[in-house]
Amino acid sequence: MSRIDELLEELAPNGVLYRSLSQVAGYSTTRVEASRLTPATFVGVDNLVAEKGGRVDAQYLPNTSMLTAYEPGDILLGNIRPYLKKVWLASNSGGCSGDVLAIRLDEQWSKSLVPEFLYYVLSSDRFFGFNMRHAKGAKMPRGDKQAILNYEVPVPPLEVQREIVRILDQFTQLEAELEAELEAELEARRRQFSAYRKELLSTDFDELTRARIGDVLDLKAGKFISASEILPNADETHAIPCFGGGGLRGFVAEGNHEGDHVLIGRQGALCGNVKRSSGSFYATEHAVVVTPGSGIDLSWSYHLLTFMDLNRYASKSAQPGLAVGTLNQLEISIPSFEEQSRIGRILDSFESLTESMSNGLPAEIGARRKQYEYYRDKLLTFKELAA
């Protein structure tokens, strides 16, 4: 039997009291002058972090004169798109925008409910699911303020609340540390890959020639396609990937290229990005399709172009662009085809390992969060005291 079970058996053997949120708390009714706020004390919905990530300092201050005030212990809830799960337990005083709800314990319940316990109840997936079921609006759903107040909140004995808060605080800390470790490991692998690629592509070989890109690689811009012909997700009729200046734009009905190629984005903030594609695909006019010439290895050319940081050759304008003519004039050093193939194979393997970690990281973090939510749900589920 766990410590919590022991406490419940001793202090609440017949069950736990449940009350609607409106009975134990309400929305803040106090106000604060906007001129008194700073980036650290103003909370807009934009600086509440999704997935229960707390808050970050505001990038802008409000242009209204008065705002809803919040106090330490208040629970701030992002009320736009509840599925983003934006929530924060306030640790200071300040003011919040109209799209943020400041939930405050009623004074008469302050000796029966711990703010941290109420925060864990209102940051649970169960609560956010309830909030979404009652949200209003399709494109930009908003939580229903009255429905939120109808949410049933358990009120176990204070000793039980404090023990649950202690456990969940520890679990939250462990989860954050694990995610940080996973992300640090991935970043280390990326840096290692970048350094290894630099070493391999900068080595002096016995057989080395200099040539312009246009002499050894065939670079051709893609063709215009109407945005109405591009779908964001693939379906039975639109299954061909379409690449633009920033990478994958969506999916189209027919491709304009076949086979293995390298793609360079040539317009926009991400111009100079290098991708690979195989099979059938469509390249828009904002992408350059690269076909290796005789004696040039495809993988080697892909890694070389990535290493060259082509964005630095883009025009310095409001809409940066890379001209095919500019790219064709860039000089590169070319080792023998055997060396190219060897380098390409090595870097492909290293990239595959890094991508595997990169793709697996969100899944690992997601699995940990599901485990945490399951544990939290178990801790916050009680037998209800009969009326």
mmCIF file of C-alpha atoms in Angstrom:
data_model
loop_
_atom_site.group_PDB
_atom_site.id
_atom_site.type_symbol
_atom_site.label_atom_id
_atom_site.label_comp_id
_atom_site.label_asym_id
_atom_site.label_seq_id
_atom_site.Cartn_x
_atom_site.Cartn_y
_atom_site.Cartn_z
ATOM 1 C CA MET A 1 0.000 0.000 0.000
ATOM 2 C CA SER A 2 1.390 3.421 -0.993
ATOM 3 C CA ARG A 3 1.669 6.404 1.292
ATOM 4 C CA ILE A 4 -1.281 8.028 -0.488
ATOM 5 C CA ASP A 5 -3.417 4.917 -0.068
ATOM 6 C CA GLU A 6 -2.550 4.860 3.617
ATOM 7 C CA LEU A 7 -3.538 8.508 4.016
ATOM 8 C CA LEU A 8 -6.818 7.999 2.161
ATOM 9 C CA GLU A 9 -7.600 4.923 4.236
ATOM 10 C CA GLU A 10 -6.953 6.906 7.398
ATOM 11 C CA LEU A 11 -8.392 10.321 6.505
ATOM 12 C CA ALA A 12 -11.021 9.650 3.825
ATOM 13 C CA PRO A 13 -12.106 5.997 4.112
ATOM 14 C CA ASN A 14 -15.563 6.716 2.629
ATOM 15 C CA GLY A 15 -14.377 8.729 -0.349
ATOM 16 C CA VAL A 16 -13.275 12.219 -1.366
ATOM 17 C CA LEU A 17 -15.358 15.364 -1.656
ATOM 18 C CA TYR A 18 -15.856 16.734 -5.200
ATOM 19 C CA ARG A 19 -16.869 20.331 -5.913
ATOM 20 C CA SER A 20 -17.370 22.301 -9.105
ATOM 21 C CA LEU A 21 -14.566 24.740 -9.807
ATOM 22 C CA SER A 22 -16.997 27.618 -9.303
ATOM 23 C CA GLN A 23 -17.505 26.507 -5.697
ATOM 24 C CA VAL A 24 -13.818 26.561 -4.785
ATOM 25 C CA ALA A 25 -12.386 29.182 -7.143
ATOM 26 C CA GLY A 26 -13.273 31.898 -9.617
ATOM 27 C CA TYR A 27 -11.818 34.251 -12.168
ATOM 28 C CA SER A 28 -9.715 37.143 -10.932
ATOM 29 C CA THR A 29 -11.751 40.323 -10.538
ATOM 30 C CA THR A 30 -8.851 42.612 -9.636
ATOM 31 C CA ARG A 31 -7.255 44.965 -12.156
ATOM 32 C CA VAL A 32 -3.797 46.363 -12.768
ATOM 33 C CA GLU A 33 -2.554 49.320 -14.812
ATOM 34 C CA ALA A 34 -0.756 48.162 -17.962
ATOM 35 C CA SER A 35 1.883 50.860 -17.471
ATOM 36 C CA ARG A 36 3.056 49.056 -14.317
ATOM 37 C CA LEU A 37 3.785 45.802 -16.158
ATOM 38 C CA THR A 38 7.104 44.544 -17.544
ATOM 39 C CA PRO A 39 7.933 41.667 -19.929
ATOM 40 C CA ALA A 40 8.334 39.493 -16.825
ATOM 41 C CA THR A 41 4.941 40.381 -15.328
ATOM 42 C CA PHE A 42 2.695 40.665 -18.393
ATOM 43 C CA VAL A 43 1.262 37.354 -19.568
ATOM 44 C CA GLY A 44 -0.335 37.171 -23.000
ATOM 45 C CA VAL A 45 -1.472 33.944 -24.594
ATOM 46 C CA ASP A 46 1.562 34.079 -26.908
ATOM 47 C CA ASN A 47 4.047 33.787 -24.051
ATOM 48 C CA LEU A 48 2.318 30.874 -22.376
ATOM 49 C CA VAL A 49 4.181 27.791 -23.597
ATOM 50 C CA ALA A 50 2.214 24.917 -25.124
ATOM 51 C CA GLU A 51 2.115 21.456 -23.548
ATOM 52 C CA LYS A 52 2.135 22.816 -19.991
ATOM 53 C CA GLY A 53 5.497 24.475 -20.534
ATOM 54 C CA GLY A 54 4.846 27.433 -18.227
ATOM 55 C CA ARG A 55 5.617 30.919 -19.473
ATOM 56 C CA VAL A 56 8.381 32.987 -21.054
ATOM 57 C CA ASP A 57 8.905 36.744 -20.889
ATOM 58 C CA ALA A 58 6.639 38.725 -23.191
ATOM 59 C CA GLN A 59 8.041 40.109 -26.446
ATOM 60 C CA TYR A 60 5.607 43.017 -26.388
ATOM 61 C CA LEU A 61 3.570 44.924 -23.811
ATOM 62 C CA PRO A 62 -0.196 45.549 -23.970
ATOM 63 C CA ASN A 63 -1.614 48.706 -25.521
ATOM 64 C CA THR A 64 -4.641 48.829 -23.239
ATOM 65 C CA SER A 65 -4.774 50.859 -20.021
ATOM 66 C CA MET A 66 -6.066 48.220 -17.582
ATOM 67 C CA LEU A 67 -5.765 44.445 -17.454
ATOM 68 C CA THR A 68 -6.847 41.541 -15.291
ATOM 69 C CA ALA A 69 -4.430 41.178 -12.381
ATOM 70 C CA TYR A 70 -3.012 37.903 -11.191
ATOM 71 C CA GLU A 71 -1.284 36.969 -7.937
ATOM 72 C CA PRO A 72 1.108 34.212 -6.822
ATOM 73 C CA GLY A 73 -0.823 30.960 -6.656
ATOM 74 C CA ASP A 74 -3.276 31.919 -9.401
ATOM 75 C CA ILE A 75 -3.570 29.491 -12.296
ATOM 76 C CA LEU A 76 -3.252 31.181 -15.687
ATOM 77 C CA LEU A 77 -4.957 29.327 -18.513
ATOM 78 C CA GLY A 78 -4.637 30.108 -22.214
ATOM 79 C CA ASN A 79 -8.228 30.332 -23.460
ATOM 80 C CA ILE A 80 -7.545 30.215 -27.215
ATOM 81 C CA ARG A 81 -7.145 26.751 -28.765
ATOM 82 C CA PRO A 82 -7.343 24.784 -25.504
ATOM 83 C CA TYR A 83 -5.740 21.778 -27.225
ATOM 84 C CA LEU A 84 -2.413 23.633 -26.974
ATOM 85 C CA LYS A 85 -2.558 23.022 -23.195
ATOM 86 C CA LYS A 86 -1.185 26.387 -22.105
ATOM 87 C CA VAL A 87 -1.209 26.720 -18.334
ATOM 88 C CA TRP A 88 1.018 28.270 -15.664
ATOM 89 C CA LEU A 89 0.969 28.425 -11.858
ATOM 90 C CA ALA A 90 1.812 32.068 -11.156
ATOM 91 C CA SER A 91 4.862 32.647 -9.003
ATOM 92 C CA ASN A 92 4.619 36.460 -9.057
ATOM 93 C CA SER A 93 2.062 39.247 -9.402
ATOM 94 C CA GLY A 94 1.233 40.841 -12.728
ATOM 95 C CA GLY A 95 -1.412 41.273 -15.381
ATOM 96 C CA CYS A 96 -2.741 39.148 -18.223
ATOM 97 C CA SER A 97 -4.507 39.708 -21.522
ATOM 98 C CA GLY A 98 -8.154 38.925 -22.128
ATOM 99 C CA ASP A 99 -7.245 35.625 -23.797
ATOM 100 C CA VAL A 100 -5.722 34.361 -20.538
ATOM 101 C CA LEU A 101 -7.944 33.273 -17.662
ATOM 102 C CA ALA A 102 -6.626 33.913 -14.155
ATOM 103 C CA ILE A 103 -8.215 31.340 -11.829
ATOM 104 C CA ARG A 104 -7.979 32.139 -8.126
ATOM 105 C CA LEU A 105 -8.899 30.071 -5.086
ATOM 106 C CA ASP A 106 -11.752 31.500 -3.027
ATOM 107 C CA GLU A 107 -10.494 32.699 0.333
ATOM 108 C CA GLN A 108 -12.850 30.370 2.198
ATOM 109 C CA TRP A 109 -11.274 27.382 0.435
ATOM 110 C CA SER A 110 -7.669 28.513 0.867
ATOM 111 C CA LYS A 111 -7.331 26.290 3.946
ATOM 112 C CA SER A 112 -8.848 23.264 2.196
ATOM 113 C CA LEU A 113 -7.113 23.358 -1.190
ATOM 114 C CA VAL A 114 -3.445 23.719 -2.010
ATOM 115 C CA PRO A 115 -2.912 25.943 -5.120
ATOM 116 C CA GLU A 116 -0.288 23.513 -6.453
ATOM 117 C CA PHE A 117 -2.773 20.644 -6.194
ATOM 118 C CA LEU A 118 -5.442 22.617 -8.053
ATOM 119 C CA TYR A 119 -2.830 23.460 -10.707
ATOM 120 C CA TYR A 120 -2.122 19.770 -11.288
ATOM 121 C CA VAL A 121 -5.860 19.080 -11.573
ATOM 122 C CA LEU A 122 -6.321 21.890 -14.135
ATOM 123 C CA SER A 123 -3.203 20.952 -16.116
ATOM 124 C CA SER A 124 -4.268 17.334 -16.544
ATOM 125 C CA ASP A 125 -5.188 15.912 -19.946
ATOM 126 C CA ARG A 126 -8.570 15.049 -18.453
ATOM 127 C CA PHE A 127 -9.286 18.741 -17.835
ATOM 128 C CA PHE A 128 -8.038 19.840 -21.270
ATOM 129 C CA GLY A 129 -10.193 17.163 -22.883
ATOM 130 C CA PHE A 130 -13.199 18.524 -20.968
ATOM 131 C CA ASN A 131 -12.269 22.062 -22.029
ATOM 132 C CA MET A 132 -12.078 21.127 -25.706
ATOM 133 C CA ARG A 133 -15.420 19.300 -25.618
ATOM 134 C CA HIS A 134 -17.071 22.507 -24.432
ATOM 135 C CA ALA A 135 -15.005 24.950 -26.521
ATOM 136 C CA LYS A 136 -16.730 27.300 -28.950
ATOM 137 C CA GLY A 137 -15.624 27.941 -32.514
ATOM 138 C CA ALA A 138 -14.065 25.727 -35.167
ATOM 139 C CA LYS A 139 -11.031 27.488 -36.667
ATOM 140 C CA MET A 140 -10.059 29.281 -33.456
ATOM 141 C CA PRO A 141 -11.798 27.460 -30.588
ATOM 142 C CA ARG A 142 -12.085 29.202 -27.237
ATOM 143 C CA GLY A 143 -12.743 27.645 -23.880
ATOM 144 C CA ASP A 144 -16.233 28.232 -22.504
ATOM 145 C CA LYS A 145 -15.664 30.210 -19.302
ATOM 146 C CA GLN A 146 -18.880 29.010 -17.699
ATOM 147 C CA ALA A 147 -18.260 25.363 -18.650
ATOM 148 C CA ILE A 148 -14.773 25.585 -17.141
ATOM 149 C CA LEU A 149 -16.311 26.654 -13.844
ATOM 150 C CA ASN A 150 -18.527 23.547 -13.947
ATOM 151 C CA TYR A 151 -15.511 21.215 -13.984
ATOM 152 C CA GLU A 152 -15.555 18.836 -11.011
ATOM 153 C CA VAL A 153 -12.509 19.193 -8.743
ATOM 154 C CA PRO A 154 -11.549 16.604 -6.095
ATOM 155 C CA VAL A 155 -10.845 17.974 -2.619
ATOM 156 C CA PRO A 156 -8.993 15.239 -0.703
ATOM 157 C CA PRO A 157 -7.521 15.914 2.750
ATOM 158 C CA LEU A 158 -4.653 18.403 2.775
ATOM 159 C CA GLU A 159 -2.104 15.722 3.692
ATOM 160 C CA VAL A 160 -3.089 13.782 0.560
ATOM 161 C CA GLN A 161 -2.896 16.897 -1.614
ATOM 162 C CA ARG A 162 0.576 17.756 -0.359
ATOM 163 C CA GLU A 163 1.838 14.207 -0.895
ATOM 164 C CA ILE A 164 0.490 14.170 -4.464
ATOM 165 C CA VAL A 165 2.073 17.567 -5.168
ATOM 166 C CA ARG A 166 5.402 16.312 -3.803
ATOM 167 C CA ILE A 167 5.297 13.230 -6.042
ATOM 168 C CA LEU A 168 4.208 15.108 -9.163
ATOM 169 C CA ASP A 169 6.806 17.829 -8.589
ATOM 170 C CA GLN A 170 9.499 15.156 -8.499
ATOM 171 C CA PHE A 171 8.092 13.427 -11.555
ATOM 172 C CA THR A 172 7.900 16.721 -13.462
ATOM 173 C CA GLN A 173 11.523 17.494 -12.592
ATOM 174 C CA LEU A 174 12.677 14.052 -13.689
ATOM 175 C CA GLU A 175 10.739 14.378 -16.950
ATOM 176 C CA ALA A 176 12.308 17.782 -17.677
ATOM 177 C CA GLU A 177 15.802 16.463 -16.933
ATOM 178 C CA LEU A 178 15.282 13.451 -19.182
ATOM 179 C CA GLU A 179 14.033 15.590 -22.080
ATOM 180 C CA ALA A 180 17.004 17.923 -21.647
ATOM 181 C CA GLU A 181 19.401 14.958 -21.690
ATOM 182 C CA LEU A 182 17.805 13.531 -24.850
ATOM 183 C CA GLU A 183 17.931 16.886 -26.631
ATOM 184 C CA ALA A 184 21.537 17.453 -25.526
ATOM 185 C CA GLU A 185 22.506 14.021 -26.849
ATOM 186 C CA LEU A 186 20.883 14.767 -30.204
ATOM 187 C CA GLU A 187 22.588 18.157 -30.442
ATOM 188 C CA ALA A 188 25.936 16.524 -29.650
ATOM 189 C CA ARG A 189 25.410 14.004 -32.446
ATOM 190 C CA ARG A 190 24.542 16.813 -34.875
ATOM 191 C CA ARG A 191 27.689 18.725 -33.983
ATOM 192 C CA GLN A 192 29.737 15.545 -34.313
ATOM 193 C CA PHE A 193 28.214 14.873 -37.739
ATOM 194 C CA SER A 194 28.894 18.457 -38.849
ATOM 195 C CA ALA A 195 32.526 18.254 -37.721
ATOM 196 C CA TYR A 196 33.016 14.850 -39.359
ATOM 197 C CA ARG A 197 31.492 16.076 -42.615
ATOM 198 C CA LYS A 198 33.788 19.107 -42.578
ATOM 199 C CA GLU A 199 36.822 16.901 -42.035
ATOM 200 C CA LEU A 200 35.932 14.490 -44.841
ATOM 201 C CA LEU A 201 35.022 17.197 -47.351
ATOM 202 C CA SER A 202 38.053 19.375 -46.573
ATOM 203 C CA THR A 203 40.691 16.646 -46.867
ATOM 204 C CA ASP A 204 43.426 17.047 -49.482
ATOM 205 C CA PHE A 205 43.477 14.016 -51.780
ATOM 206 C CA ASP A 206 46.176 12.809 -54.155
ATOM 207 C CA GLU A 207 43.828 13.250 -57.098
ATOM 208 C CA LEU A 208 42.003 16.554 -56.828
ATOM 209 C CA THR A 209 40.689 18.883 -59.507
ATOM 210 C CA ARG A 210 39.046 22.291 -59.355
ATOM 211 C CA ALA A 211 35.948 23.020 -61.379
ATOM 212 C CA ARG A 212 32.918 25.252 -61.450
ATOM 213 C CA ILE A 213 29.689 23.697 -60.259
ATOM 214 C CA GLY A 214 28.067 24.326 -63.623
ATOM 215 C CA ASP A 215 30.744 22.210 -65.340
ATOM 216 C CA VAL A 216 30.106 19.073 -63.290
ATOM 217 C CA LEU A 217 26.513 19.432 -62.063
ATOM 218 C CA ASP A 218 23.413 20.209 -64.101
ATOM 219 C CA LEU A 219 21.316 22.847 -62.284
ATOM 220 C CA LYS A 220 17.826 23.661 -63.512
ATOM 221 C CA ALA A 221 15.057 25.635 -61.833
ATOM 222 C CA GLY A 222 11.702 23.922 -61.484
ATOM 223 C CA LYS A 223 8.404 25.130 -62.935
ATOM 224 C CA PHE A 224 5.519 27.181 -61.617
ATOM 225 C CA ILE A 225 2.463 25.412 -60.292
ATOM 226 C CA SER A 226 -0.687 27.024 -58.938
ATOM 227 C CA ALA A 227 -1.088 26.853 -55.171
ATOM 228 C CA SER A 228 -4.595 25.489 -55.715
ATOM 229 C CA GLU A 229 -3.055 22.331 -57.198
ATOM 230 C CA ILE A 230 -0.998 21.612 -54.057
ATOM 231 C CA LEU A 231 -2.577 19.794 -51.123
ATOM 232 C CA PRO A 232 -1.036 19.973 -47.623
ATOM 233 C CA ASN A 233 -1.456 16.219 -47.135
ATOM 234 C CA ALA A 234 -1.212 13.314 -49.556
ATOM 235 C CA ASP A 235 -4.324 11.474 -50.710
ATOM 236 C CA GLU A 236 -5.171 8.980 -53.450
ATOM 237 C CA THR A 237 -5.046 11.568 -56.238
ATOM 238 C CA HIS A 238 -2.314 13.835 -54.842
ATOM 239 C CA ALA A 239 0.502 11.561 -53.697
ATOM 240 C CA ILE A 240 3.502 13.197 -55.430
ATOM 241 C CA PRO A 241 5.693 15.372 -53.148
ATOM 242 C CA CYS A 242 6.097 18.979 -54.272
ATOM 243 C CA PHE A 243 9.239 20.932 -53.313
ATOM 244 C CA GLY A 244 9.617 24.704 -53.198
ATOM 245 C CA GLY A 245 12.128 27.181 -51.806
ATOM 246 C CA GLY A 246 11.735 26.001 -48.226
ATOM 247 C CA GLY A 247 11.553 22.261 -48.860
ATOM 248 C CA LEU A 248 8.392 20.157 -49.016
ATOM 249 C CA ARG A 249 5.374 22.327 -49.884
ATOM 250 C CA GLY A 250 2.746 19.610 -50.132
ATOM 251 C CA PHE A 251 1.508 17.035 -52.627
ATOM 252 C CA VAL A 252 0.372 17.191 -56.253
ATOM 253 C CA ALA A 253 -1.252 14.895 -58.816
ATOM 254 C CA GLU A 254 1.712 14.643 -61.232
ATOM 255 C CA GLY A 255 5.457 15.138 -60.953
ATOM 256 C CA ASN A 256 7.846 16.913 -63.303
ATOM 257 C CA HIS A 257 10.968 14.909 -62.371
ATOM 258 C CA GLU A 258 11.894 11.264 -61.860
ATOM 259 C CA GLY A 259 14.814 9.504 -60.239
ATOM 260 C CA ASP A 260 17.429 10.463 -57.664
ATOM 261 C CA HIS A 261 18.234 14.172 -57.464
ATOM 262 C CA VAL A 262 19.478 16.873 -55.132
ATOM 263 C CA LEU A 263 17.272 19.927 -54.569
ATOM 264 C CA ILE A 264 18.345 23.440 -53.590
ATOM 265 C CA GLY A 265 15.863 26.023 -52.336
ATOM 266 C CA ARG A 266 16.403 29.216 -54.314
ATOM 267 C CA GLN A 267 13.975 31.712 -52.801
ATOM 268 C CA GLY A 268 12.763 32.782 -49.381
ATOM 269 C CA ALA A 269 14.197 32.797 -45.881
ATOM 270 C CA LEU A 270 15.313 29.162 -46.235
ATOM 271 C CA CYS A 271 16.927 29.528 -49.653
ATOM 272 C CA GLY A 272 20.122 27.528 -49.924
ATOM 273 C CA ASN A 273 18.681 24.547 -48.049
ATOM 274 C CA VAL A 274 19.664 21.240 -49.658
ATOM 275 C CA LYS A 275 17.409 18.175 -49.864
ATOM 276 C CA ARG A 276 17.388 14.827 -51.608
ATOM 277 C CA SER A 277 14.504 13.280 -53.494
ATOM 278 C CA SER A 278 13.952 10.040 -55.354
ATOM 279 C CA GLY A 279 11.171 8.657 -57.486
ATOM 280 C CA SER A 280 8.576 11.020 -58.858
ATOM 281 C CA PHE A 281 8.398 14.583 -57.499
ATOM 282 C CA TYR A 282 7.481 18.111 -58.532
ATOM 283 C CA ALA A 283 9.959 20.996 -58.243
ATOM 284 C CA THR A 284 8.499 24.504 -58.335
ATOM 285 C CA GLU A 285 10.271 27.517 -59.806
ATOM 286 C CA HIS A 286 11.616 28.238 -56.312
ATOM 287 C CA ALA A 287 13.651 25.016 -56.249
ATOM 288 C CA VAL A 288 16.740 24.030 -58.229
ATOM 289 C CA VAL A 289 17.018 20.433 -59.410
ATOM 290 C CA VAL A 290 20.611 19.161 -59.359
ATOM 291 C CA THR A 291 21.681 16.252 -61.563
ATOM 292 C CA PRO A 292 25.298 15.008 -61.201
ATOM 293 C CA GLY A 293 27.347 14.829 -64.381
ATOM 294 C CA SER A 294 29.663 12.035 -65.446
ATOM 295 C CA GLY A 295 32.121 11.009 -62.729
ATOM 296 C CA ILE A 296 30.185 12.751 -59.920
ATOM 297 C CA ASP A 297 28.645 10.788 -57.059
ATOM 298 C CA LEU A 298 25.145 11.888 -56.036
ATOM 299 C CA SER A 299 25.617 11.438 -52.277
ATOM 300 C CA TRP A 300 28.948 13.242 -52.307
ATOM 301 C CA SER A 301 27.472 16.192 -54.202
ATOM 302 C CA TYR A 302 24.542 16.363 -51.765
ATOM 303 C CA HIS A 303 26.822 16.513 -48.723
ATOM 304 C CA LEU A 304 29.176 18.965 -50.420
ATOM 305 C CA LEU A 305 26.378 21.380 -51.334
ATOM 306 C CA THR A 306 25.012 21.150 -47.786
ATOM 307 C CA PHE A 307 28.477 21.836 -46.367
ATOM 308 C CA MET A 308 28.939 24.892 -48.620
ATOM 309 C CA ASP A 309 26.201 26.883 -46.793
ATOM 310 C CA LEU A 310 24.716 28.219 -50.022
ATOM 311 C CA ASN A 311 22.480 30.716 -48.224
ATOM 312 C CA ARG A 312 25.460 33.077 -47.938
ATOM 313 C CA TYR A 313 25.353 33.539 -51.733
ATOM 314 C CA ALA A 314 21.705 34.673 -51.691
ATOM 315 C CA SER A 315 20.755 38.218 -52.663
ATOM 316 C CA LYS A 316 20.445 40.632 -49.746
ATOM 317 C CA SER A 317 16.849 41.703 -50.250
ATOM 318 C CA ALA A 318 13.472 41.493 -48.545
ATOM 319 C CA GLN A 319 12.930 38.213 -50.413
ATOM 320 C CA PRO A 320 16.359 36.522 -50.550
ATOM 321 C CA GLY A 321 17.045 34.598 -53.744
ATOM 322 C CA LEU A 322 19.719 32.334 -55.230
ATOM 323 C CA ALA A 323 20.404 32.675 -58.937
ATOM 324 C CA VAL A 324 21.262 29.512 -60.870
ATOM 325 C CA GLY A 325 23.934 31.499 -62.671
ATOM 326 C CA THR A 326 25.588 32.395 -59.380
ATOM 327 C CA LEU A 327 25.597 28.787 -58.252
ATOM 328 C CA ASN A 328 27.052 27.585 -61.552
ATOM 329 C CA GLN A 329 30.080 29.876 -61.128
ATOM 330 C CA LEU A 330 31.053 28.611 -57.668
ATOM 331 C CA GLU A 331 34.261 26.580 -57.666
ATOM 332 C CA ILE A 332 34.615 23.264 -55.873
ATOM 333 C CA SER A 333 37.390 20.716 -55.340
ATOM 334 C CA ILE A 334 36.634 17.274 -56.745
ATOM 335 C CA PRO A 335 38.372 14.094 -55.564
ATOM 336 C CA SER A 336 38.335 10.883 -57.590
ATOM 337 C CA PHE A 337 35.005 9.130 -58.084
ATOM 338 C CA GLU A 338 36.146 6.358 -55.723
ATOM 339 C CA GLU A 339 36.842 8.889 -52.965
ATOM 340 C CA GLN A 340 33.524 10.621 -53.628
ATOM 341 C CA SER A 341 31.667 7.328 -53.289
ATOM 342 C CA ARG A 342 33.504 6.434 -50.086
ATOM 343 C CA ILE A 343 32.782 9.830 -48.511
ATOM 344 C CA GLY A 344 29.164 9.694 -49.645
ATOM 345 C CA ARG A 345 28.604 6.268 -48.083
ATOM 346 C CA ILE A 346 30.199 7.290 -44.776
ATOM 347 C CA LEU A 347 28.234 10.528 -44.488
ATOM 348 C CA ASP A 348 24.983 8.835 -45.558
ATOM 349 C CA SER A 349 25.394 6.369 -42.700
ATOM 350 C CA PHE A 350 26.171 9.101 -40.204
ATOM 351 C CA GLU A 351 23.229 11.200 -41.393
ATOM 352 C CA SER A 352 20.908 8.217 -41.203
ATOM 353 C CA LEU A 353 21.943 7.626 -37.584
ATOM 354 C CA THR A 354 21.416 11.298 -36.714
ATOM 355 C CA GLU A 355 18.013 11.414 -38.437
ATOM 356 C CA SER A 356 16.989 8.235 -36.662
ATOM 357 C CA MET A 357 17.752 9.895 -33.340
ATOM 358 C CA SER A 358 16.031 13.095 -34.437
ATOM 359 C CA ASN A 359 12.883 11.245 -35.478
ATOM 360 C CA GLY A 360 12.943 9.042 -32.408
ATOM 361 C CA LEU A 361 13.318 11.927 -29.947
ATOM 362 C CA PRO A 362 9.729 13.242 -30.263
ATOM 363 C CA ALA A 363 8.428 9.678 -29.957
ATOM 364 C CA GLU A 364 10.522 9.062 -26.850
ATOM 365 C CA ILE A 365 9.427 12.340 -25.279
ATOM 366 C CA GLY A 366 5.815 11.621 -26.236
ATOM 367 C CA ALA A 367 5.996 8.188 -24.610
ATOM 368 C CA ARG A 368 7.405 9.691 -21.418
ATOM 369 C CA ARG A 369 4.654 12.301 -21.341
ATOM 370 C CA LYS A 370 1.972 9.664 -21.820
ATOM 371 C CA GLN A 371 3.495 7.695 -18.966
ATOM 372 C CA TYR A 372 3.485 10.823 -16.818
ATOM 373 C CA GLU A 373 -0.128 11.666 -17.722
ATOM 374 C CA TYR A 374 -1.226 8.143 -16.910
ATOM 375 C CA TYR A 375 0.506 8.380 -13.540
ATOM 376 C CA ARG A 376 -0.941 11.825 -12.853
ATOM 377 C CA ASP A 377 -4.433 10.637 -13.814
ATOM 378 C CA LYS A 378 -4.135 7.728 -11.394
ATOM 379 C CA LEU A 379 -2.994 10.022 -8.585
ATOM 380 C CA LEU A 380 -5.826 12.472 -9.199
ATOM 381 C CA THR A 381 -8.600 9.871 -9.368
ATOM 382 C CA PHE A 382 -10.502 9.241 -6.142
ATOM 383 C CA LYS A 383 -13.560 7.425 -4.972
ATOM 384 C CA GLU A 384 -16.228 10.113 -4.634
ATOM 385 C CA LEU A 385 -17.806 10.670 -1.272
ATOM 386 C CA ALA A 386 -21.477 9.714 -1.406
ATOM 387 C CA ALA A 387 -23.869 12.624 -1.049
#
